[in-house]
Structure formats: structure tokens, C-alpha cells
Short mmCIF file of C-alpha atoms in Angstrom, two decimals:
data_model
loop_
_atom_site.label_atom_id
_atom_site.label_comp_id
_atom_site.label_asym_id
_atom_site.label_seq_id
_atom_site.Cartn_x
_atom_site.Cartn_y
_atom_site.Cartn_z
CA MET A 1 0.01 0.00 -0.03
CA SER A 2 1.07 3.60 -0.68
CA SER A 3 1.43 6.07 2.14
CA ASP A 4 0.59 9.49 0.63
CA LEU A 5 -1.29 10.99 3.50
CA SER A 6 -1.71 14.30 1.73
CA THR A 7 -4.57 12.94 -0.43
CA ALA A 8 -5.73 9.94 1.69
CA THR A 9 -9.22 10.54 2.93
CA LEU A 10 -9.31 7.23 4.79
CA GLN A 11 -6.42 5.11 5.92
CA LEU A 12 -6.76 1.89 7.97
CA ARG A 13 -3.76 -0.15 8.97
CA ASP A 14 -3.77 -3.69 10.50
CA VAL A 15 -7.27 -3.15 12.05
CA SER A 16 -8.63 -6.16 14.01
CA LYS A 17 -12.01 -7.06 15.53
CA SER A 18 -13.02 -10.13 17.46
CA PHE A 19 -16.38 -11.16 19.04
CA GLY A 20 -15.36 -13.44 21.87
CA PRO A 21 -13.40 -16.31 20.33
CA VAL A 22 -14.55 -15.47 16.80
CA VAL A 23 -12.08 -13.34 14.86
CA ALA A 24 -14.07 -11.32 12.33
CA LEU A 25 -11.19 -9.08 11.19
CA ARG A 26 -7.53 -10.06 11.58
CA SER A 27 -5.60 -7.41 9.75
CA GLY A 28 -7.81 -5.02 7.68
CA SER A 29 -6.05 -2.32 5.74
CA ILE A 30 -7.24 0.10 3.02
CA GLU A 31 -6.18 3.53 1.85
CA VAL A 32 -8.74 5.63 -0.11
CA GLN A 33 -7.63 8.69 -1.91
CA ALA A 34 -9.82 11.81 -2.31
CA GLY A 35 -11.31 12.08 -5.81
CA SER A 36 -11.13 8.34 -6.44
CA ILE A 37 -13.48 5.28 -6.52
CA HIS A 38 -11.85 2.35 -4.60
CA ALA A 39 -13.22 -1.12 -4.89
CA LEU A 40 -13.21 -3.43 -1.90
CA VAL A 41 -13.54 -7.09 -2.83
CA GLY A 42 -13.34 -10.51 -1.27
CA GLU A 43 -15.36 -13.62 -0.64
CA ASN A 44 -18.21 -13.67 1.90
CA GLY A 45 -16.55 -13.80 5.27
CA ALA A 46 -13.46 -12.03 4.08
CA GLY A 47 -14.03 -9.21 6.64
CA LYS A 48 -15.39 -6.45 4.34
CA SER A 49 -18.56 -5.85 6.32
CA THR A 50 -16.75 -5.73 9.66
CA LEU A 51 -14.25 -3.16 8.23
CA VAL A 52 -17.12 -1.02 7.02
CA LYS A 53 -18.88 -1.22 10.32
CA ILE A 54 -15.72 0.01 12.05
CA VAL A 55 -15.41 2.95 9.66
CA SER A 56 -19.19 3.76 10.08
CA GLY A 57 -18.82 3.74 13.96
CA LEU A 58 -21.07 0.73 14.48
CA TYR A 59 -18.10 -1.32 15.91
CA ARG A 60 -14.92 -0.19 17.64
CA ARG A 61 -11.71 -1.76 16.54
CA ASP A 62 -9.61 -3.88 18.90
CA SER A 63 -6.20 -2.88 17.49
CA GLY A 64 -4.66 -1.10 14.43
CA SER A 65 -5.00 2.52 13.32
CA MET A 66 -7.64 4.57 11.55
CA LEU A 67 -6.97 7.99 10.05
CA LEU A 68 -9.46 10.37 8.41
CA ASP A 69 -7.86 13.19 6.45
CA GLY A 70 -4.53 12.24 8.11
CA LYS A 71 -5.85 12.51 11.67
CA PRO A 72 -6.13 9.59 14.10
CA THR A 73 -9.79 8.72 14.46
CA ASP A 74 -11.82 6.39 16.73
CA PHE A 75 -15.55 6.63 16.31
CA GLY A 76 -17.70 5.66 19.24
CA SER A 77 -20.97 5.76 17.38
CA THR A 78 -22.55 6.07 13.94
CA ALA A 79 -23.46 9.69 14.78
CA GLU A 80 -19.79 10.51 15.27
CA SER A 81 -18.88 8.89 11.98
CA LYS A 82 -21.59 10.86 10.08
CA ALA A 83 -20.53 14.06 11.75
CA ALA A 84 -16.97 13.45 10.55
CA GLY A 85 -18.18 13.13 6.97
CA VAL A 86 -18.63 9.33 6.48
CA ALA A 87 -21.74 8.00 4.80
CA VAL A 88 -22.70 4.39 4.03
CA ILE A 89 -25.16 3.58 1.17
CA TYR A 90 -26.50 0.12 1.69
CA GLN A 91 -27.92 -2.37 -0.78
CA GLU A 92 -31.40 -1.86 0.68
CA PRO A 93 -31.74 1.64 2.26
CA THR A 94 -33.96 2.10 5.33
CA LEU A 95 -36.07 5.15 4.69
CA PHE A 96 -39.14 6.12 6.64
CA PRO A 97 -41.87 5.12 4.14
CA ASP A 98 -44.62 7.41 5.34
CA LEU A 99 -42.39 10.52 5.26
CA SER A 100 -41.61 12.57 2.21
CA VAL A 101 -38.41 12.36 0.34
CA THR A 102 -37.37 15.77 1.75
CA GLU A 103 -38.30 14.79 5.33
CA ASN A 104 -36.13 11.66 5.03
CA ILE A 105 -33.15 13.72 3.77
CA PHE A 106 -33.44 16.24 6.67
CA MET A 107 -34.55 13.86 9.41
CA GLY A 108 -33.37 15.23 12.81
CA ARG A 109 -31.97 18.47 11.36
CA GLN A 110 -34.91 20.26 9.77
CA ILE A 111 -34.52 23.83 8.55
CA LEU A 112 -36.29 26.37 10.79
CA GLY A 113 -37.69 29.67 9.66
CA SER A 114 -36.41 33.07 10.82
CA GLY A 115 -38.21 35.80 12.68
CA ILE A 116 -41.58 34.97 14.13
CA ARG A 117 -41.39 31.64 12.18
CA GLY A 118 -38.16 30.74 13.83
CA ARG A 119 -39.68 27.86 15.76
CA ARG A 120 -41.45 26.39 12.75
CA ILE A 121 -40.02 24.03 10.11
CA ASP A 122 -39.42 25.87 6.85
CA ARG A 123 -40.67 23.26 4.39
CA ALA A 124 -40.30 25.59 1.44
CA ALA A 125 -36.60 25.99 2.14
CA MET A 126 -36.21 22.23 2.61
CA TYR A 127 -37.99 21.46 -0.68
CA ALA A 128 -35.83 23.99 -2.52
CA GLN A 129 -32.59 22.56 -1.11
CA THR A 130 -33.77 19.03 -1.97
CA GLU A 131 -34.42 20.14 -5.52
CA ARG A 132 -30.93 21.61 -5.68
CA LEU A 133 -29.35 18.48 -4.42
CA PHE A 134 -31.18 16.30 -7.04
CA LYS A 135 -30.33 18.83 -9.74
CA GLY A 136 -26.69 18.62 -8.82
CA LEU A 137 -26.82 14.82 -9.13
CA GLY A 138 -28.65 15.05 -12.45
CA VAL A 139 -31.71 13.06 -11.24
CA HIS A 140 -35.41 13.84 -11.07
CA ILE A 141 -37.31 12.83 -7.91
CA ASP A 142 -40.29 14.79 -6.55
CA PRO A 143 -39.12 16.12 -3.12
CA ARG A 144 -42.66 16.16 -1.89
CA ARG A 145 -43.68 12.56 -2.65
CA PRO A 146 -43.66 9.92 0.20
CA ALA A 147 -40.82 7.41 0.27
CA LEU A 148 -43.31 4.62 0.13
CA GLY A 149 -43.19 2.94 -3.26
CA LEU A 150 -39.88 4.32 -4.38
CA SER A 151 -37.54 1.87 -6.25
CA ILE A 152 -34.42 0.73 -4.50
CA ALA A 153 -32.47 2.80 -7.00
CA ASP A 154 -34.32 6.01 -6.08
CA GLN A 155 -33.94 5.20 -2.33
CA GLN A 156 -30.20 4.93 -2.84
CA ILE A 157 -30.10 8.29 -4.63
CA ILE A 158 -31.97 9.80 -1.67
CA GLU A 159 -29.37 8.39 0.73
CA ILE A 160 -26.64 9.88 -1.44
CA ALA A 161 -28.41 13.24 -1.50
CA LYS A 162 -28.61 13.10 2.25
CA ALA A 163 -24.84 12.39 2.49
CA ILE A 164 -24.05 15.31 0.26
CA SER A 165 -26.30 17.58 2.37
CA LEU A 166 -24.17 16.54 5.34
CA ASP A 167 -21.02 17.34 3.28
CA ALA A 168 -19.86 13.75 3.39
CA LYS A 169 -16.21 13.36 2.30
CA LEU A 170 -16.28 9.58 2.23
CA LEU A 171 -19.13 7.55 0.79
CA ILE A 172 -19.11 3.71 1.18
CA MET A 173 -21.44 1.92 -1.27
CA ASP A 174 -22.10 -1.60 -0.05
CA GLU A 175 -23.38 -3.88 -2.83
CA PRO A 176 -25.46 -1.00 -4.18
CA THR A 177 -26.32 -2.55 -7.57
CA ALA A 178 -27.54 -6.03 -6.42
CA ALA A 179 -31.18 -5.13 -6.87
CA LEU A 180 -30.93 -2.61 -9.76
CA SER A 181 -31.70 -2.88 -13.46
CA GLY A 182 -29.02 -2.05 -16.06
CA VAL A 183 -30.34 1.46 -16.63
CA GLU A 184 -30.53 2.14 -12.84
CA VAL A 185 -26.96 0.86 -12.47
CA GLU A 186 -25.73 3.22 -15.08
CA ARG A 187 -27.45 6.16 -13.46
CA LEU A 188 -25.84 5.21 -10.09
CA PHE A 189 -22.44 5.05 -11.85
CA THR A 190 -22.96 8.43 -13.38
CA VAL A 191 -23.65 9.90 -9.89
CA ALA A 192 -20.71 8.09 -8.46
CA ARG A 193 -18.34 9.45 -11.08
CA GLN A 194 -19.69 12.90 -10.53
CA LEU A 195 -19.00 12.69 -6.75
CA ARG A 196 -15.49 11.47 -7.46
CA ASP A 197 -14.89 14.42 -9.81
CA GLU A 198 -16.03 16.74 -7.00
CA GLY A 199 -13.13 15.38 -4.90
CA ARG A 200 -15.06 12.94 -2.64
CA ALA A 201 -13.65 9.52 -1.84
CA ILE A 202 -15.83 6.47 -2.58
CA VAL A 203 -15.49 2.89 -1.46
CA PHE A 204 -17.43 0.51 -3.77
CA ILE A 205 -18.07 -3.04 -2.55
CA SER A 206 -19.31 -5.50 -5.18
CA HIS A 207 -19.09 -9.14 -6.30
CA ARG A 208 -19.54 -8.14 -9.90
CA PHE A 209 -16.17 -7.85 -11.57
CA ASP A 210 -17.54 -6.13 -14.73
CA GLU A 211 -18.77 -3.28 -12.48
CA VAL A 212 -15.55 -3.04 -10.57
CA PHE A 213 -13.61 -2.68 -13.85
CA ALA A 214 -16.07 -0.27 -15.36
CA LEU A 215 -16.34 2.11 -12.44
CA CYS A 216 -13.32 1.91 -10.03
CA ASP A 217 -9.75 3.36 -10.17
CA THR A 218 -8.25 1.05 -7.53
CA VAL A 219 -9.07 -2.31 -5.98
CA THR A 220 -8.17 -3.75 -2.52
CA VAL A 221 -8.64 -7.51 -1.95
CA MET A 222 -9.38 -9.14 1.37
CA ARG A 223 -9.33 -12.80 2.33
CA ASP A 224 -10.08 -14.53 5.65
CA GLY A 225 -10.19 -11.27 7.52
CA SER A 226 -6.92 -9.97 6.26
CA TYR A 227 -5.64 -7.47 3.70
CA ILE A 228 -4.17 -9.26 0.67
CA GLY A 229 -3.26 -6.52 -1.79
CA THR A 230 -4.16 -3.38 -3.62
CA ARG A 231 -3.91 -2.82 -7.37
CA PRO A 232 -4.67 -0.03 -9.82
CA ILE A 233 -7.56 -1.32 -11.94
CA ALA A 234 -5.65 -0.55 -15.12
CA GLU A 235 -2.83 -2.82 -14.00
CA THR A 236 -4.89 -6.01 -12.96
CA THR A 237 -7.13 -8.61 -14.47
CA VAL A 238 -10.15 -10.64 -13.36
CA THR A 239 -7.94 -13.73 -13.11
CA GLU A 240 -5.50 -12.00 -10.74
CA MET A 241 -8.33 -10.61 -8.59
CA VAL A 242 -9.94 -14.03 -8.36
CA ASN A 243 -6.69 -15.70 -7.41
CA LEU A 244 -6.05 -13.11 -4.66
CA MET A 245 -9.59 -13.49 -3.28
CA VAL A 246 -9.74 -17.30 -3.09
CA GLY A 247 -6.00 -18.00 -2.50
CA ARG A 248 -6.07 -20.71 -5.20
CA GLU A 249 -6.52 -21.05 -8.93
CA VAL A 250 -10.14 -20.96 -10.13
CA GLY A 251 -9.61 -22.27 -13.64
CA ASP A 252 -13.23 -22.95 -14.33
CA LEU A 253 -16.08 -20.99 -12.73
CA PHE A 254 -18.52 -22.98 -14.74
CA PRO A 255 -17.69 -26.72 -14.23
CA LYS A 256 -20.34 -27.98 -16.61
CA GLN A 257 -20.23 -31.76 -17.13
CA ASP A 258 -21.65 -33.62 -20.07
CA THR A 259 -24.82 -35.46 -19.21
CA GLU A 260 -27.25 -37.79 -20.95
CA ILE A 261 -30.49 -35.89 -21.69
CA GLY A 262 -33.54 -38.03 -20.97
CA ASP A 263 -37.33 -37.75 -21.23
CA ALA A 264 -39.31 -34.58 -20.64
CA VAL A 265 -39.91 -33.77 -16.96
CA LEU A 266 -41.53 -30.32 -17.30
CA GLU A 267 -43.74 -29.43 -20.15
CA VAL A 268 -45.20 -25.88 -20.47
CA GLU A 269 -47.62 -25.23 -23.26
CA GLY A 270 -49.37 -21.94 -24.19
CA LEU A 271 -48.91 -20.30 -20.81
CA ASN A 272 -50.41 -16.81 -20.86
CA SER A 273 -50.86 -14.04 -18.20
CA ALA A 274 -52.36 -10.81 -19.46
CA GLY A 275 -49.75 -7.99 -19.43
CA VAL A 276 -47.07 -10.28 -17.99
CA PHE A 277 -46.16 -13.08 -20.41
CA HIS A 278 -47.65 -14.47 -23.58
CA GLU A 279 -47.94 -17.94 -25.14
CA VAL A 280 -44.96 -19.45 -23.33
CA SER A 281 -44.15 -23.03 -24.33
CA PHE A 282 -41.04 -25.07 -23.58
CA THR A 283 -39.80 -28.35 -22.06
CA VAL A 284 -37.09 -29.32 -19.60
CA ARG A 285 -35.75 -32.78 -19.83
CA ARG A 286 -34.07 -35.12 -17.34
CA GLY A 287 -30.42 -34.34 -16.97
CA GLU A 288 -30.85 -30.97 -18.84
CA ILE A 289 -29.97 -27.49 -17.61
CA VAL A 290 -32.19 -24.97 -19.37
CA GLY A 291 -31.15 -21.33 -18.97
CA LEU A 292 -33.92 -18.69 -18.96
CA ALA A 293 -32.17 -15.45 -20.11
CA GLY A 294 -33.34 -11.95 -20.81
CA LEU A 295 -33.14 -8.41 -19.52
CA VAL A 296 -34.42 -7.38 -16.07
CA GLY A 297 -38.23 -7.00 -16.30
CA ALA A 298 -38.59 -9.34 -19.36
CA GLY A 299 -40.83 -11.69 -17.37
CA ARG A 300 -38.40 -14.53 -16.60
CA SER A 301 -39.16 -14.71 -12.82
CA GLU A 302 -42.91 -14.27 -13.44
CA ILE A 303 -42.86 -17.29 -15.80
CA ALA A 304 -41.05 -19.44 -13.17
CA ARG A 305 -43.46 -18.34 -10.34
CA ALA A 306 -46.50 -19.23 -12.53
CA VAL A 307 -44.97 -22.68 -13.41
CA PHE A 308 -44.50 -23.41 -9.71
CA GLY A 309 -47.92 -22.04 -8.80
CA VAL A 310 -46.91 -19.03 -6.73
CA ASP A 311 -48.59 -16.83 -9.31
CA GLY A 312 -51.56 -17.64 -11.47
CA TYR A 313 -52.10 -17.45 -15.23
CA ASP A 314 -55.00 -16.97 -17.68
CA ARG A 315 -54.57 -20.08 -19.84
CA GLY A 316 -52.06 -22.79 -20.71
CA THR A 317 -50.96 -26.10 -19.27
CA VAL A 318 -48.04 -27.16 -17.00
CA ARG A 319 -47.25 -30.87 -16.79
CA MET A 320 -44.78 -32.69 -14.56
CA ASN A 321 -43.82 -36.21 -15.72
CA GLY A 322 -47.03 -36.16 -17.78
CA ALA A 323 -49.31 -35.13 -15.01
CA THR A 324 -51.09 -31.82 -15.11
CA VAL A 325 -50.01 -29.40 -12.40
CA PRO A 326 -52.90 -27.45 -10.99
CA ALA A 327 -52.61 -23.65 -11.35
CA ARG A 328 -51.80 -21.64 -8.30
CA ASN A 329 -51.05 -24.62 -6.18
CA PRO A 330 -47.39 -24.88 -5.04
CA ARG A 331 -48.19 -27.73 -2.76
CA ALA A 332 -49.44 -29.85 -5.63
CA ALA A 333 -46.28 -28.82 -7.62
CA ILE A 334 -44.03 -30.04 -4.76
CA LYS A 335 -45.91 -33.35 -4.55
CA LEU A 336 -45.43 -33.87 -8.24
CA GLY A 337 -41.64 -33.35 -7.81
CA MET A 338 -41.06 -29.62 -8.38
CA ALA A 339 -38.76 -27.42 -6.27
CA PHE A 340 -38.36 -23.65 -6.51
CA VAL A 341 -35.41 -21.53 -5.18
CA PRO A 342 -36.63 -17.89 -5.42
CA GLU A 343 -34.71 -14.87 -6.50
CA ASP A 344 -35.02 -13.08 -3.12
CA ARG A 345 -33.73 -15.76 -0.74
CA ARG A 346 -34.03 -13.63 2.40
CA LYS A 347 -37.64 -12.62 1.90
CA GLN A 348 -39.09 -15.55 0.01
CA GLY A 349 -36.84 -18.50 0.61
CA LEU A 350 -35.48 -18.21 4.14
CA VAL A 351 -36.78 -17.87 7.66
CA THR A 352 -34.01 -15.75 9.01
CA GLU A 353 -35.08 -16.10 12.68
CA ALA A 354 -35.13 -19.87 12.36
CA SER A 355 -32.16 -22.19 12.70
CA VAL A 356 -30.19 -23.75 9.80
CA ALA A 357 -31.83 -27.12 10.60
CA GLY A 358 -35.28 -25.50 10.76
CA ASN A 359 -34.89 -23.96 7.38
CA ILE A 360 -33.54 -27.03 5.60
CA ALA A 361 -36.29 -29.13 7.04
CA GLY A 362 -38.93 -26.56 6.00
CA VAL A 363 -40.31 -28.56 3.08
CA ILE A 364 -40.03 -32.07 4.56
CA ARG A 365 -41.01 -31.29 8.11
CA ARG A 366 -44.30 -33.23 7.94
CA THR A 367 -42.41 -36.45 7.02
CA LEU A 368 -40.18 -36.13 10.16
CA THR A 369 -42.87 -36.28 12.81
CA THR A 370 -43.47 -39.21 15.01
CA GLY A 371 -46.94 -39.30 16.59
CA GLY A 372 -47.43 -35.73 15.45
CA LEU A 373 -44.30 -34.55 17.26
CA LEU A 374 -41.07 -33.31 15.79
CA THR A 375 -37.90 -33.50 17.88
CA ARG A 376 -34.82 -31.39 17.32
CA ALA A 377 -32.70 -34.56 17.09
CA ALA A 378 -34.88 -35.95 14.29
CA GLU A 379 -34.68 -32.63 12.43
CA ASN A 380 -30.94 -32.38 12.79
CA LYS A 381 -30.41 -35.96 11.72
CA ALA A 382 -32.52 -35.48 8.57
CA VAL A 383 -30.83 -32.28 7.37
CA ALA A 384 -27.22 -33.00 8.42
CA GLY A 385 -26.45 -34.89 5.24
CA TRP A 386 -27.64 -31.96 3.01
CA ALA A 387 -25.83 -29.36 5.11
CA GLY A 388 -22.64 -31.40 4.69
CA ARG A 389 -23.10 -32.07 1.05
CA LEU A 390 -23.50 -28.37 0.23
CA GLU A 391 -20.69 -27.46 2.62
CA VAL A 392 -22.82 -25.10 4.61
CA LYS A 393 -20.37 -23.26 6.88
CA THR A 394 -21.98 -23.20 10.34
CA SER A 395 -20.80 -23.95 13.87
CA SER A 396 -24.07 -25.70 14.66
CA LEU A 397 -27.26 -26.67 12.91
CA ASP A 398 -29.05 -24.81 15.66
CA MET A 399 -27.34 -21.58 14.55
CA SER A 400 -29.67 -18.76 13.45
CA ALA A 401 -29.81 -18.32 9.65
CA LYS A 402 -29.78 -14.56 9.92
CA THR A 403 -26.13 -14.60 11.16
CA MET A 404 -24.86 -16.41 8.05
CA SER A 405 -23.17 -14.94 5.01
CA GLY A 406 -25.20 -14.53 1.84
CA GLY A 407 -23.49 -17.52 0.20
CA ASN A 408 -24.30 -19.75 3.07
CA GLN A 409 -27.88 -18.62 3.17
CA GLN A 410 -28.15 -19.46 -0.55
CA LYS A 411 -26.82 -22.95 0.23
CA VAL A 412 -29.36 -23.38 3.00
CA VAL A 413 -32.22 -22.48 0.70
CA ILE A 414 -30.97 -24.84 -2.01
CA ALA A 415 -30.53 -27.60 0.67
CA LYS A 416 -34.10 -27.09 1.81
CA TRP A 417 -35.50 -27.87 -1.63
CA LEU A 418 -33.04 -30.72 -2.46
CA ALA A 419 -34.06 -32.45 0.80
CA SER A 420 -37.47 -33.03 -0.93
CA ASN A 421 -35.77 -35.12 -3.63
CA PRO A 422 -37.30 -33.23 -6.56
CA ASP A 423 -37.33 -34.25 -10.22
CA LEU A 424 -37.20 -30.59 -11.32
CA LEU A 425 -35.27 -27.77 -9.65
CA ILE A 426 -36.26 -24.18 -10.64
CA ILE A 427 -33.54 -21.85 -9.44
CA ASP A 428 -33.82 -18.09 -9.90
CA GLU A 429 -30.59 -16.06 -9.83
CA PRO A 430 -28.62 -18.92 -8.14
CA THR A 431 -25.47 -16.82 -7.43
CA ARG A 432 -26.75 -13.29 -6.90
CA GLY A 433 -24.84 -11.49 -4.17
CA ILE A 434 -22.38 -14.31 -3.45
CA ASP A 435 -18.65 -14.36 -3.88
CA VAL A 436 -16.72 -16.00 -6.69
CA GLY A 437 -15.61 -19.06 -4.72
CA THR A 438 -19.11 -19.85 -3.62
CA LYS A 439 -20.39 -19.23 -7.15
CA ALA A 440 -18.04 -22.01 -8.39
CA GLU A 441 -19.46 -24.34 -5.65
CA VAL A 442 -23.06 -23.60 -6.63
CA HIS A 443 -22.26 -24.18 -10.28
CA ARG A 444 -20.59 -27.40 -9.51
CA LEU A 445 -23.56 -28.57 -7.49
CA ILE A 446 -26.06 -27.66 -10.26
CA SER A 447 -23.96 -29.62 -12.74
CA GLU A 448 -23.72 -32.67 -10.43
CA LEU A 449 -27.54 -32.63 -9.94
CA ALA A 450 -28.10 -32.61 -13.68
CA GLY A 451 -25.60 -35.38 -14.02
CA GLN A 452 -27.67 -37.46 -11.57
CA GLY A 453 -30.74 -36.93 -13.87
CA MET A 454 -32.40 -33.89 -12.28
CA ALA A 455 -34.07 -31.44 -14.67
CA ILE A 456 -33.03 -27.84 -13.95
CA LEU A 457 -34.56 -24.57 -15.02
CA MET A 458 -32.08 -21.74 -14.21
CA ILE A 459 -32.95 -18.03 -14.41
CA SER A 460 -29.98 -15.69 -14.38
CA SER A 461 -29.21 -12.13 -15.33
CA GLU A 462 -25.51 -13.00 -15.66
CA LEU A 463 -24.94 -13.97 -19.34
CA PRO A 464 -21.65 -15.72 -18.65
CA GLU A 465 -23.44 -17.93 -16.09
CA VAL A 466 -26.21 -18.80 -18.58
CA LEU A 467 -23.75 -19.55 -21.39
CA GLY A 468 -21.37 -21.43 -19.13
CA MET A 469 -23.96 -23.73 -17.46
CA ALA A 470 -26.95 -24.23 -19.77
CA ASP A 471 -27.44 -27.03 -22.24
CA ARG A 472 -30.08 -24.90 -23.93
CA VAL A 473 -30.89 -21.23 -23.58
CA LEU A 474 -34.45 -19.79 -23.78
CA VAL A 475 -34.53 -16.03 -24.20
CA VAL A 476 -37.42 -13.83 -22.89
CA CYS A 477 -38.24 -10.40 -24.22
CA GLU A 478 -41.28 -8.47 -23.09
CA GLY A 479 -42.96 -11.59 -21.76
CA ARG A 480 -42.42 -13.69 -24.93
CA LEU A 481 -39.95 -16.43 -25.81
CA THR A 482 -37.87 -15.02 -28.66
CA ALA A 483 -35.12 -17.68 -28.97
CA ASP A 484 -34.42 -21.34 -28.25
CA LEU A 485 -30.67 -21.80 -28.63
CA SER A 486 -28.56 -24.98 -28.17
CA ARG A 487 -25.40 -24.66 -26.10
CA ALA A 488 -23.34 -24.62 -29.32
CA ASP A 489 -25.48 -21.88 -30.86
CA ALA A 490 -25.84 -19.70 -27.78
CA THR A 491 -23.36 -16.83 -28.17
CA PRO A 492 -23.48 -13.48 -26.35
CA GLU A 493 -24.50 -11.72 -29.55
CA ARG A 494 -27.38 -14.03 -30.36
CA VAL A 495 -28.75 -14.01 -26.81
CA MET A 496 -28.63 -10.20 -26.57
CA ARG A 497 -30.18 -9.79 -29.94
CA ALA A 498 -33.07 -12.01 -28.87
CA ALA A 499 -33.33 -10.25 -25.49
CA THR A 500 -33.91 -6.96 -27.26
CA THR A 501 -36.27 -8.23 -30.05
CA SER A 502 -39.88 -8.80 -29.07
CA HIS A 503 -40.74 -11.10 -31.99
CA PRO A 504 -41.96 -14.38 -30.49
CA LEU A 505 -40.59 -17.82 -31.60
CA PRO A 506 -42.39 -19.18 -34.67
CA SER A 507 -45.25 -21.35 -33.50
CA ALA A 508 -43.81 -24.28 -35.61
CA SER A 509 -40.64 -24.20 -33.52
CA ARG A 510 -42.63 -24.36 -30.27
CA SER A 511 -44.69 -27.23 -31.61
CA GLN A 512 -41.66 -29.13 -32.66
CA GLU A 513 -40.08 -28.57 -29.30
CA MET A 514 -43.16 -29.83 -27.46
CA ALA A 515 -43.35 -32.90 -29.70
CA SER A 516 -39.64 -33.78 -29.52
#
């Protein structure tokens, strides 16, 4: 690391933090220059979050040094950190939904009027200042509208505006793009570059290497709670970053094995939901991984939810192993051999307050009871094999799921559904928000399951993942299937062309597919 304190907004050296016997951060170091965007990367559990919480004042370090603008600093609270000019923009901001955009920005420091109005809040002045903040950021959000219903992207912009109003010199963006569309990501990047050009320092935390290389000037890598190295973006590669992060060669992130494709397991014919998707027909066969690709908002997840029965549809047929699956009936779908790992694992796939064992046993719990009673020993015995097979990192099966990393939470959700021994696994965004090492593990698992004869429908926004794992790629655009490509024919150009062309597949092609 360099040591030019004249331009270093933030400098941490050998910072450590432990919680009892658990060492969360062994030797965290980073130096962030004013007027730069600095990426912080590492696998889940590398210590990134602990380091950020120390800078934000949520935790106090056990040892090491922290300097802000060259001055030794030790924050005792988040309020002290904010007052010193540090702001954290989280993946999912926590605004007050019933208050206006302006009230959220000026919460606790409302502008008061002068003279006889000196004791009253000057809303006009606050609205005007909010408008100036948004104008300076080049965005358009109504200062008077309530925060309820705002997109994640707009909520993040509001948090950035709040930080600017507090004259923040250091902004930390923690996985800010995980829930954003491509257009929203580009708007956020435009704002970030503008803040950099104003001389502010930005720390950008992301698992997406394409974003790191597109946005950042410098990257710092952490592994196992320790600082590993810092590189100028222009002087490093994805391969070098991956090797630094995992401490080993990751020669193949997509370990796809050849499998024998068998009979049709899932058959979808003429599925239609007004305004959502139209005349969707496809099959998934035993041993086959079918990738469902397309732009965000194209209708991929909606199709999967309808197939599983979470959402309804107007007409069409879904069959599992030749048997018709009743619409809007997930329980019937499960009985027929279907499993569904949803996109939002925390809200839809995981009971965060429950234990690891309780989550994995969620689908099969009824089969574990004896005389109507379920013992913890029976539950742990039933799920231990799946937790071990997926290499869920946990000190105990009784451990609360909310304390686990994103990658381990994803493994728990997958284990829950695999415990039901399904014939078909629908998995939506299998590696969103998890680190590169865990991604390779999830990909390897998916490939192994297909090799054992399971049919898999995989929805992913990451084109390399689709191309690397799928035997066949179905492309969705505006709710219609616009391409059905074999692994050999699925190129990035063909997939993107189909993802931006709303012409549906010829009916003959769909009929041939259903008949084959």
C-alpha cells in the first residue's frame, strides 16, 4: 500500500476485531484517496462488512490505526462517523416510508424559519434545497412525494443526496447494484463518477467484476479477515483478482459436465398471463439445464413463479412427468416433484429467525414427525447430510440463519429444496450477491444434480453464467420467448439480440419442441 497521507481521505492499517473467540477481522487495511473510487472485494466472510462497520462507527476496533484526512480517528458511534463526513449507502436503504423524500433527507436537522417563524419548520426551504441536491446529481425525484413505493435505485439516490447535504467526504457503497436494473446501475455510476470528480472519496463493494472494472480506479482485496493486496484497476485482471480472493487457482467458474439428456420432466404449453407473459411453451428434460435469459423485467421470474404455482395465469398447461399441475397450487407442484429456489432468498426462501436445521427441514417437516411430534434430534439428523453435502459453513445446525453470510444462506435455501428429492429444480438467480468461490461451488452442485438426472430450469441475469452452465438457452423479451438456442449456438450476440427483439418464436418451432 502507498502512504501518501496528503490525499488519503481514509487510511486503515492492521485493524482487527473479534467477538469473543470469533475473529471477524484479523488485519484489515485500506487507503482511499480523495477524488477516487476504490473497490473493496473479497469472498463472503473476508471481513469487508466488519471493516465497513468500524469505519461507520457501529463497531470499535480492537487494534490497529484509523486516520481520516490524516488525523487519528476512533468513532464511538454512527453519529460521530456521520458528523466526521462518513456516509454508508447500503444495498437496501432504510427510509421512513410514510415521510416525504425531503423529510427523510433532513430527518433530525430540519430547517427552521427566521423571525416569528423561527420555531417552525421551513418546508419551502427544505424542498428548494432538496431540488438543488437532485439537480446537482442530475436526477429527477419529486421532493414532496412519500418514500413509500420508491424503487431501490431512487432510495439509494436519496441516501446519497442526504450524504451530500451533510457534506460527506467519504461514501461507502455496499453492494449497491444487487437489486438494480441495467439502466439504474448506469445512473448510479454516473452519480458516483460525479461525486468522485467533486473530490469525494468512494469505497465501492461488489461481487460483480464487470462493475468493478467499469467504475473503479483502484481495488483492494481481502481474504479470511486480512488485507491481501491493492492494485490499480488498469494494472490488474479478473484472473489475478480471483486468485487473490480465493487463494487458489479458479480455472473454471462453470464446471459443466456432459450429461445424458432423458425424457421430458417439465412441459409448459401456451402459458399466458395478461400483461405479464404471452404464449410461453417449452420443455425441460431429465439431466438438462435450461437457462432462462433476458433483460431485467422481461418476465423470466414471473414465468417461473407461474409454473411453480406461486402466481396464477389465464390459460395454458403445466405438466410434470406427464401429470397436469394445478394452477396456483405450489403444494401440488411439490408433490409432483417440483422445487423452487426464489430470487429473493431472504424474503421468500429463508426464515431468518429460524435455525439452519429448521430452514433445511422446511419442506419435509411433515415427514419427520412421530406421533405428530417433531424432535430437534430428528430434524438435525434429517438435514445434516444436506448441510454437509452443500458445505454449509456453520458452527451448529441450531445456529440462526440470519447470522450467516449470503453465500451460506443461498446454500441453506438450496438444501431445503433438495431435501425433498425433486425431479425438477427451478432456481432463480442462483449466485446473486455471493462471492466467486461460492459461485463455483453452486455451479458445480447444479452440474452434479443434472448429471444425476435432475431437470433444472435456471434463471440468471448474468450472461456468462447462462452460457457457461446451460445445455439450452431460452430467451425472454417483453414476456415472450424469442429464442431457443442450443449450447453450441448460444453466443452472447445471439442471446442479446433475442433479448432486445420482441418477436416471438415461430409457432412451428414451439410445436416441434413440445413434440420432441
